[in-house]
C-alpha cells in the first residue's frame, strides 16, 4: 500500500489485485472552513466578555423630553467649560516671589535723566552724586550734556560746553595803594548806547556783598585805568572797561542772565543781538583775575580790532581756555546719565562755582522732568514682554516722566525741591530664559526753604529686597486630563440628574394611578 500526502484533505490510494482504489479522507489536525468561522465567533465572544461599555439595544431604550433638555444643557456646558479650559491653557501663568537682592555692594546702577531748568544757567549748572559710603563726585561733565533754553523751554539746539577748571583762580595780593574808580559805571540807561558805540566793551557784573567781587575789584579798577591810558576813549576808543552793580541794576543783570558774581562779559560791536527768544551772543571771561592776567587778556582782545574798526574781525583768534561764549539763554536742559551704588545716596543739581557767589534769593530751581529711570534701557518690545507677564509692571519705571515742579510767586526765597525715591529691582524670567532687569520706584516731593543755595535734590533709597517674576509653562497632558475630566464629569452629572428626574416622573404617575410602589 502506498500513501501520498497532497493537501488538507489527502487522496488515499491503495491497490487491490484487480484494481486501484482512491478515497479522499480528512486530516484530524486541519480545520475545515466551517470550523474556522466557528473558532472566530468563539474568540469574539470571549473578547466581548471584558467590554466595559455594554450596549442596550435601541429598541429597549426610551427617550424622554427631560433627557433631551438635559442633554442639550450638558452639551452647552461641555462647550463652555472647554472654552474656559482652552483659554486657561493659552493664558500665561506666572509666579511672583520676594527675595533678597543678591547684588554685590560694588554693583552700580545707571540713572538716566533729562531735566529742564528754565531759570538755571548752564554756565553754573552742576550735577553732583554722593552716597553714605563716602562717594562724593562734584560737577560731573563726562556723561552730561547741557543745552541752553529760555523760560518757555525752547532751545537753539546748540550744546553748551562747560569750561574745565584746572586750578584756582588767581587774584591780586592785598596792597595799600588805592586806584579809585577806573571803570565806567554802566546802568540800564547807558548800557546799550556804550556797547553799540565801541568795538569792545568788557563789563564786570558784581555784587558788593560778594566775597569774590571784592577780591576782583582792586585788580579790575587798576586794569581799567591801564586800559584808559593805553586806549584813550577820546583818541582810540577801541575798548571800554565797565562795571555794573547788580544790587542796583537788577533788571539789567536779569536781562543779561547774570546768576553768579562776579561775571566778566565781553561785548563786541555788531555781535550782540537780542531777539524775542531772549538770546544774547557774547562771551565770558574765565581766566585769572589778577591785574597782570586781565591786562594781558584785554590787550589781546584789542589787538584783534583795527584802530578805526566798527566791527570785530571775523578772523580773530580766541583763547578758549579763558574766553568762552556765554549761555545765550537763561535756562538749561541737562541730560545724560550717572552711575550710582545701590546704597542710600543723592543726585543733586544746583548752581556751583569755585570762584563765584550766588544770590540765593534770586535762584529759582523750578524744573520739568522729561526722563528719570534706573537700570539699562527698556525697549518697547521688552516693556511689552513685561506687561504680558505682569500688567502692573512698567508703571513705576519712569514715574516722574512729564512731571512739572515750579516754585510759585508766593514761595519765599531759597526754595529747594526735594524728591524722595524708593527704588525696587524687578527681574522677569520668561520661558525662553531671557532675563529682563527693571527698576521700579515710587516718588514723593516736597519744597524745603533752606538756608543754603537752592537745589534740586533726588534722594535715592534702594530696597534690599527684589521682585522675581517667573513665567510657568502648562503641559499639554494637563490640558488633556482636564478636558477628559470636564467631559466625563458633565456627562455623569447629567446622567444622574436625568435619572432623578425620570424616576421622579414615573413615581408621580404611579401615585396618580393609585398603584402601589
mmCIF file of C-alpha atoms in Angstrom, residues 1-16 19-28:
data_model
loop_
_atom_site.group_PDB
_atom_site.id
_atom_site.type_symbol
_atom_site.label_atom_id
_atom_site.label_comp_id
_atom_site.label_asym_id
_atom_site.label_seq_id
_atom_site.Cartn_x
_atom_site.Cartn_y
_atom_site.Cartn_z
ATOM 1 C CA UNK A 1 0.000 0.000 0.000
ATOM 2 C CA UNK A 2 1.318 3.421 -0.947
ATOM 3 C CA UNK A 3 0.112 6.718 0.661
ATOM 4 C CA UNK A 4 0.757 10.199 -0.708
ATOM 5 C CA UNK A 5 0.096 13.395 1.349
ATOM 6 C CA UNK A 6 -1.229 16.019 -1.067
ATOM 7 C CA UNK A 7 -3.177 18.725 0.881
ATOM 8 C CA UNK A 8 -5.522 19.244 3.838
ATOM 9 C CA UNK A 9 -7.804 16.623 2.504
ATOM 10 C CA UNK A 10 -5.494 13.932 1.011
ATOM 11 C CA UNK A 11 -6.271 11.300 -1.543
ATOM 12 C CA UNK A 12 -5.562 7.835 -0.152
ATOM 13 C CA UNK A 13 -4.655 5.299 -2.838
ATOM 14 C CA UNK A 14 -4.278 1.621 -2.291
ATOM 15 C CA UNK A 15 -4.098 -1.290 -4.724
ATOM 16 C CA UNK A 16 -6.012 -4.431 -4.778
ATOM 17 C CA UNK A 19 -7.951 -2.571 -9.297
ATOM 18 C CA UNK A 20 -6.652 0.598 -7.773
ATOM 19 C CA UNK A 21 -8.930 2.285 -5.200
ATOM 20 C CA UNK A 22 -8.558 6.050 -4.380
ATOM 21 C CA UNK A 23 -10.520 7.642 -1.447
ATOM 22 C CA UNK A 24 -10.439 11.171 -0.077
ATOM 23 C CA UNK A 25 -10.132 11.380 3.723
ATOM 24 C CA UNK A 26 -9.730 14.409 6.114
ATOM 25 C CA UNK A 27 -6.756 15.016 8.373
ATOM 26 C CA UNK A 28 -7.692 15.253 12.022
#
